[in-house]
PDB file of C-alpha atoms in Angstrom:
ATOM      1  CA  MET A 143      -0.017   0.008   0.000  1.00 98.00           C
ATOM      2  CA  ASP A 144       1.303   3.433  -0.918  1.00 98.00           C
ATOM      3  CA  ILE A 145       1.140   6.106   1.781  1.00 99.00           C
ATOM      4  CA  TYR A 146       0.971   9.803   0.959  1.00 99.00           C
ATOM      5  CA  LEU A 147       1.727  12.292   3.759  1.00 99.00           C
ATOM      6  CA  MET A 148       1.061  15.999   3.611  1.00 99.00           C
ATOM      7  CA  GLN A 149       1.835  18.617   6.194  1.00 98.00           C
ATOM      8  CA  HIS A 150      -1.045  21.093   6.165  1.00 98.00           C
ATOM      9  CA  GLY A 151      -0.600  24.378   4.321  1.00 98.00           C
ATOM     10  CA  LEU A 152       0.660  27.449   6.208  1.00 98.00           C
ATOM     11  CA  ALA A 153      -1.966  28.678   8.639  1.00 98.00           C
ATOM     12  CA  LEU A 154      -2.838  32.032  10.167  1.00 97.00           C
ATOM     13  CA  ASP A 155      -1.465  32.585  13.645  1.00 95.00           C
ATOM     14  CA  LYS A 156      -3.728  32.216  16.666  1.00 94.00           C
ATOM     15  CA  GLU A 157      -4.035  35.958  17.198  1.00 94.00           C
ATOM     16  CA  ALA A 158      -5.475  36.491  13.678  1.00 93.00           C
ATOM     17  CA  ASP A 159      -7.584  33.316  13.753  1.00 94.00           C
ATOM     18  CA  PRO A 160      -7.976  31.152  16.824  1.00 94.00           C
ATOM     19  CA  GLU A 161      -9.094  28.176  14.675  1.00 95.00           C
ATOM     20  CA  ARG A 162      -5.985  28.671  12.438  1.00 96.00           C
ATOM     21  CA  HIS A 163      -7.460  28.379   8.978  1.00 97.00           C
ATOM     22  CA  LEU A 164      -5.032  28.478   6.024  1.00 98.00           C
ATOM     23  CA  SER A 165      -3.433  31.789   5.134  1.00 97.00           C
ATOM     24  CA  ASP A 166      -3.453  33.175   1.627  1.00 98.00           C
ATOM     25  CA  ALA A 167       0.035  31.731   1.135  1.00 98.00           C
ATOM     26  CA  GLY A 168      -1.090  28.424   2.583  1.00 98.00           C
ATOM     27  CA  LEU A 169      -4.110  28.284   0.314  1.00 98.00           C
ATOM     28  CA  ASN A 170      -1.903  29.138  -2.682  1.00 98.00           C
ATOM     29  CA  ALA A 171       0.688  26.413  -1.814  1.00 98.00           C
ATOM     30  CA  VAL A 172      -1.881  23.677  -1.251  1.00 99.00           C
ATOM     31  CA  ARG A 173      -3.649  24.653  -4.462  1.00 98.00           C
ATOM     32  CA  ARG A 174      -0.407  24.352  -6.453  1.00 98.00           C
ATOM     33  CA  VAL A 175       0.484  20.980  -5.043  1.00 98.00           C
ATOM     34  CA  ALA A 176      -3.081  19.679  -5.369  1.00 98.00           C
ATOM     35  CA  ASN A 177      -3.311  20.791  -8.951  1.00 98.00           C
ATOM     36  CA  ARG A 178       0.036  19.121  -9.780  1.00 98.00           C
ATOM     37  CA  ALA A 179      -1.198  15.899  -8.095  1.00 98.00           C
ATOM     38  CA  ALA A 180      -4.249  16.069 -10.304  1.00 98.00           C
ATOM     39  CA  GLU A 181      -2.120  16.692 -13.473  1.00 97.00           C
ATOM     40  CA  LEU A 182      -0.044  13.665 -12.565  1.00 97.00           C
ATOM     41  CA  GLY A 183      -3.193  11.544 -12.154  1.00 97.00           C
ATOM     42  CA  LEU A 184      -2.263  10.458  -8.651  1.00 97.00           C
ATOM     43  CA  GLU A 185      -4.521   7.976  -6.940  1.00 96.00           C
ATOM     44  CA  LEU A 186      -4.330   9.101  -3.298  1.00 97.00           C
ATOM     45  CA  GLY A 187      -7.089   6.876  -1.875  1.00 97.00           C
ATOM     46  CA  THR A 188      -9.001   8.211   1.067  1.00 98.00           C
ATOM     47  CA  ILE A 189      -7.571  11.515   2.304  1.00 98.00           C
ATOM     48  CA  TYR A 190      -7.617  11.653   6.106  1.00 98.00           C
ATOM     49  CA  HIS A 191      -7.290  14.848   8.131  1.00 98.00           C
ATOM     50  CA  SER A 192      -6.837  15.628  11.855  1.00 98.00           C
ATOM     51  CA  GLY A 193      -9.985  17.661  12.295  1.00 98.00           C
ATOM     52  CA  LYS A 194      -8.045  20.908  12.772  1.00 98.00           C
ATOM     53  CA  ALA A 195      -9.115  23.584  10.333  1.00 98.00           C
ATOM     54  CA  ARG A 196      -5.794  23.831   8.562  1.00 98.00           C
ATOM     55  CA  SER A 197      -5.576  20.060   8.027  1.00 98.00           C
ATOM     56  CA  GLN A 198      -9.171  19.699   6.995  1.00 98.00           C
ATOM     57  CA  GLN A 199      -8.848  22.599   4.476  1.00 98.00           C
ATOM     58  CA  SER A 200      -5.688  21.106   2.977  1.00 99.00           C
ATOM     59  CA  ALA A 201      -7.324  17.659   2.663  1.00 99.00           C
ATOM     60  CA  GLU A 202     -10.424  19.092   1.047  1.00 98.00           C
ATOM     61  CA  MET A 203      -8.431  21.172  -1.461  1.00 98.00           C
ATOM     62  CA  LEU A 204      -6.422  18.067  -2.395  1.00 98.00           C
ATOM     63  CA  ALA A 205      -9.524  15.975  -2.870  1.00 98.00           C
ATOM     64  CA  GLU A 206     -11.326  18.735  -4.829  1.00 98.00           C
ATOM     65  CA  ALA A 207      -8.381  19.030  -7.300  1.00 98.00           C
ATOM     66  CA  LEU A 208      -8.705  15.338  -7.878  1.00 96.00           C
ATOM     67  CA  ASN A 209     -12.505  15.527  -8.186  1.00 95.00           C
ATOM     68  CA  ARG A 210     -12.787  13.126  -5.229  1.00 93.00           C
ATOM     69  CA  ARG A 211     -14.271  15.180  -2.436  1.00 91.00           C
ATOM     70  CA  GLU A 212     -16.112  12.132  -1.150  1.00 92.00           C
ATOM     71  CA  LEU A 213     -12.756  10.592  -0.152  1.00 94.00           C
ATOM     72  CA  VAL A 214     -12.069  13.104   2.616  1.00 98.00           C
ATOM     73  CA  ASP A 215     -12.459  11.778   6.197  1.00 98.00           C
ATOM     74  CA  PHE A 216     -11.505  12.629   9.738  1.00 98.00           C
ATOM     75  CA  LEU A 217      -9.011  10.356  11.532  1.00 97.00           C
ATOM     76  CA  ALA A 218      -8.372  10.697  15.220  1.00 95.00           C
ATOM     77  CA  GLY A 219      -4.736  10.708  16.300  1.00 91.00           C
ATOM     78  CA  LEU A 220      -3.247  12.978  13.578  1.00 93.00           C
ATOM     79  CA  ASN A 221      -2.633  15.917  15.885  1.00 94.00           C
ATOM     80  CA  PRO A 222       0.847  17.437  16.286  1.00 94.00           C
ATOM     81  CA  LYS A 223       1.827  15.626  19.494  1.00 94.00           C
ATOM     82  CA  ASP A 224      -0.215  12.414  19.165  1.00 95.00           C
ATOM     83  CA  PRO A 225       1.633   9.066  19.455  1.00 95.00           C
ATOM     84  CA  VAL A 226       2.358   7.448  16.107  1.00 95.00           C
ATOM     85  CA  VAL A 227       2.999   3.841  17.076  1.00 93.00           C
ATOM     86  CA  PRO A 228      -0.756   3.020  17.058  1.00 92.00           C
ATOM     87  CA  TYR A 229      -0.756   3.862  13.342  1.00 90.00           C
ATOM     88  CA  LEU A 230       1.484   0.901  12.530  1.00 89.00           C
ATOM     89  CA  ASP A 231      -1.305  -1.628  13.240  1.00 91.00           C
ATOM     90  CA  TRP A 232      -3.910   0.611  11.630  1.00 95.00           C
ATOM     91  CA  LEU A 233      -1.841   0.925   8.411  1.00 96.00           C
ATOM     92  CA  GLN A 234      -1.075  -2.793   8.332  1.00 94.00           C
ATOM     93  CA  GLN A 235      -4.862  -3.530   8.621  1.00 96.00           C
ATOM     94  CA  ARG A 236      -5.631  -1.147   5.745  1.00 97.00           C
ATOM     95  CA  SER A 237      -2.968  -2.896   3.668  1.00 96.00           C
ATOM     96  CA  ALA A 238      -4.282  -6.372   4.551  1.00 96.00           C
ATOM     97  CA  GLU A 239      -7.784  -5.156   3.500  1.00 97.00           C
ATOM     98  CA  GLY A 240      -6.351  -4.447   0.010  1.00 97.00           C
ATOM     99  CA  VAL A 241      -6.260  -0.683   0.217  1.00 98.00           C
ATOM    100  CA  ALA A 242      -3.922   0.445  -2.559  1.00 98.00           C
ATOM    101  CA  ALA A 243      -3.195   3.962  -1.231  1.00 98.00           C
ATOM    102  CA  LEU A 244      -4.197   6.457   1.410  1.00 98.00           C
ATOM    103  CA  THR A 245      -3.224   9.928   2.392  1.00 98.00           C
ATOM    104  CA  LEU A 246      -2.697  11.470   5.813  1.00 98.00           C
ATOM    105  CA  VAL A 247      -2.851  15.244   6.048  1.00 99.00           C
ATOM    106  CA  GLY A 248      -1.487  16.211   9.437  1.00 98.00           C
ATOM    107  CA  HIS A 249       1.018  18.171  11.457  1.00 97.00           C
ATOM    108  CA  LEU A 250       4.638  18.171  12.684  1.00 97.00           C
ATOM    109  CA  PRO A 251       6.067  16.702  14.671  1.00 97.00           C
ATOM    110  CA  SER A 252       3.814  13.661  14.393  1.00 96.00           C
ATOM    111  CA  LEU A 253       4.131  13.326  10.557  1.00 97.00           C
ATOM    112  CA  ALA A 254       7.917  13.389  10.880  1.00 97.00           C
ATOM    113  CA  ARG A 255       7.891  10.784  13.615  1.00 97.00           C
ATOM    114  CA  LEU A 256       5.534   8.552  11.635  1.00 97.00           C
ATOM    115  CA  THR A 257       7.712   8.774   8.552  1.00 97.00           C
ATOM    116  CA  ALA A 258      10.768   7.828  10.566  1.00 97.00           C
ATOM    117  CA  LEU A 259       8.925   4.909  12.144  1.00 97.00           C
ATOM    118  CA  LEU A 260       7.744   3.619   8.798  1.00 97.00           C
ATOM    119  CA  VAL A 261      11.061   3.997   7.141  1.00 98.00           C
ATOM    120  CA  THR A 262      13.539   3.000   9.908  1.00 96.00           C
ATOM    121  CA  GLY A 263      11.510   1.358  12.627  1.00 95.00           C
ATOM    122  CA  SER A 264      12.390   4.167  15.017  1.00 94.00           C
ATOM    123  CA  GLU A 265      10.521   7.433  15.297  1.00 94.00           C
ATOM    124  CA  GLY A 266      13.521   9.376  16.593  1.00 90.00           C
ATOM    125  CA  GLN A 267      15.378   9.780  13.312  1.00 91.00           C
ATOM    126  CA  SER A 268      14.920  12.616  10.816  1.00 91.00           C
ATOM    127  CA  ILE A 269      14.002  11.254   7.376  1.00 95.00           C
ATOM    128  CA  VAL A 270      12.125  13.987   5.554  1.00 96.00           C
ATOM    129  CA  ALA A 271      12.324  17.746   5.846  1.00 95.00           C
ATOM    130  CA  PHE A 272       8.596  18.377   5.656  1.00 96.00           C
ATOM    131  CA  GLU A 273       7.429  21.681   4.138  1.00 96.00           C
ATOM    132  CA  ASN A 274       3.936  23.138   4.585  1.00 98.00           C
ATOM    133  CA  ALA A 275       1.733  21.809   1.808  1.00 98.00           C
ATOM    134  CA  GLY A 276       4.462  19.331   0.687  1.00 98.00           C
ATOM    135  CA  LEU A 277       3.336  15.871  -0.417  1.00 98.00           C
ATOM    136  CA  VAL A 278       5.516  12.832   0.336  1.00 98.00           C
ATOM    137  CA  LYS A 279       4.995   9.434  -1.231  1.00 99.00           C
ATOM    138  CA  LEU A 280       6.072   6.329   0.742  1.00 99.00           C
ATOM    139  CA  ILE A 281       6.156   2.910  -0.940  1.00 98.00           C
ATOM    140  CA  PRO A 282       6.575  -0.531   0.634  1.00 97.00           C
ATOM    141  CA  ASP A 283      10.173  -1.682   0.999  1.00 97.00           C
ATOM    142  CA  PRO A 284      10.405  -4.994  -0.794  1.00 96.00           C
ATOM    143  CA  ASP A 285      13.323  -6.090   1.417  1.00 96.00           C
ATOM    144  CA  ARG A 286      11.867  -5.262   4.798  1.00 94.00           C
ATOM    145  CA  GLU A 287       8.387  -6.280   5.964  1.00 90.00           C
ATOM    146  CA  HIS A 288       6.245  -3.400   7.243  1.00 89.00           C
ATOM    147  CA  ARG A 289       8.892  -0.856   6.248  1.00 96.00           C
ATOM    148  CA  TYR A 290       8.733   1.837   3.636  1.00 98.00           C
ATOM    149  CA  LEU A 291      10.939   3.811   1.298  1.00 98.00           C
ATOM    150  CA  VAL A 292      10.539   7.500   0.362  1.00 98.00           C
ATOM    151  CA  SER A 293       9.617   7.404  -3.291  1.00 98.00           C
ATOM    152  CA  TRP A 294       9.383  11.153  -3.949  1.00 98.00           C
ATOM    153  CA  ILE A 295       8.569  14.562  -2.392  1.00 97.00           C
ATOM    154  CA  LEU A 296       6.440  17.136  -4.140  1.00 97.00           C
ATOM    155  CA  SER A 297       7.367  20.477  -2.613  1.00 96.00           C
ATOM    156  CA  PRO A 298       5.222  23.534  -3.220  1.00 96.00           C
ATOM    157  CA  SER A 299       8.391  25.513  -3.874  1.00 92.00           C
ATOM    158  CA  LEU A 300       8.969  23.290  -6.904  1.00 91.00           C
ATOM    159  CA  VAL A 301       5.483  23.732  -8.381  1.00 89.00           C
ATOM    160  CA  LEU A 302       4.841  27.037 -10.098  1.00 77.00           C
TER     161      LEU A 302
END
């Protein structure tokens, strides 16, 4: 099963917006990445978000660009400081069910810890320098069971 990870787009600060919706720059960056994902014909599967405004907006924009708004769903445990180990079993279950791909739109540091855990087996190592609105693709490692490889990173700074 392929796993796509996106750090939400840049959000407004708490003083300007206590719910922290996406800023204009965040909206623009997510839109660019989402449009490029659509141009590439990516099949992202269900796009899960944390429930926080900035994560939900990013997930909805990604799904909208792919004409797949029905695939957006809330997933508990994607908040910035949530533990990531419980996701190993959940991801293995999705894979065993035949899910070909899924996308998690979340926050740092949990996305970075999850990536490290999936790639190395330890959440303490830095594997990817996440960028707001960036999309990372992980693919199963054929040589290590329940481990992944970073296939590519789509950074908003690379998408004009």
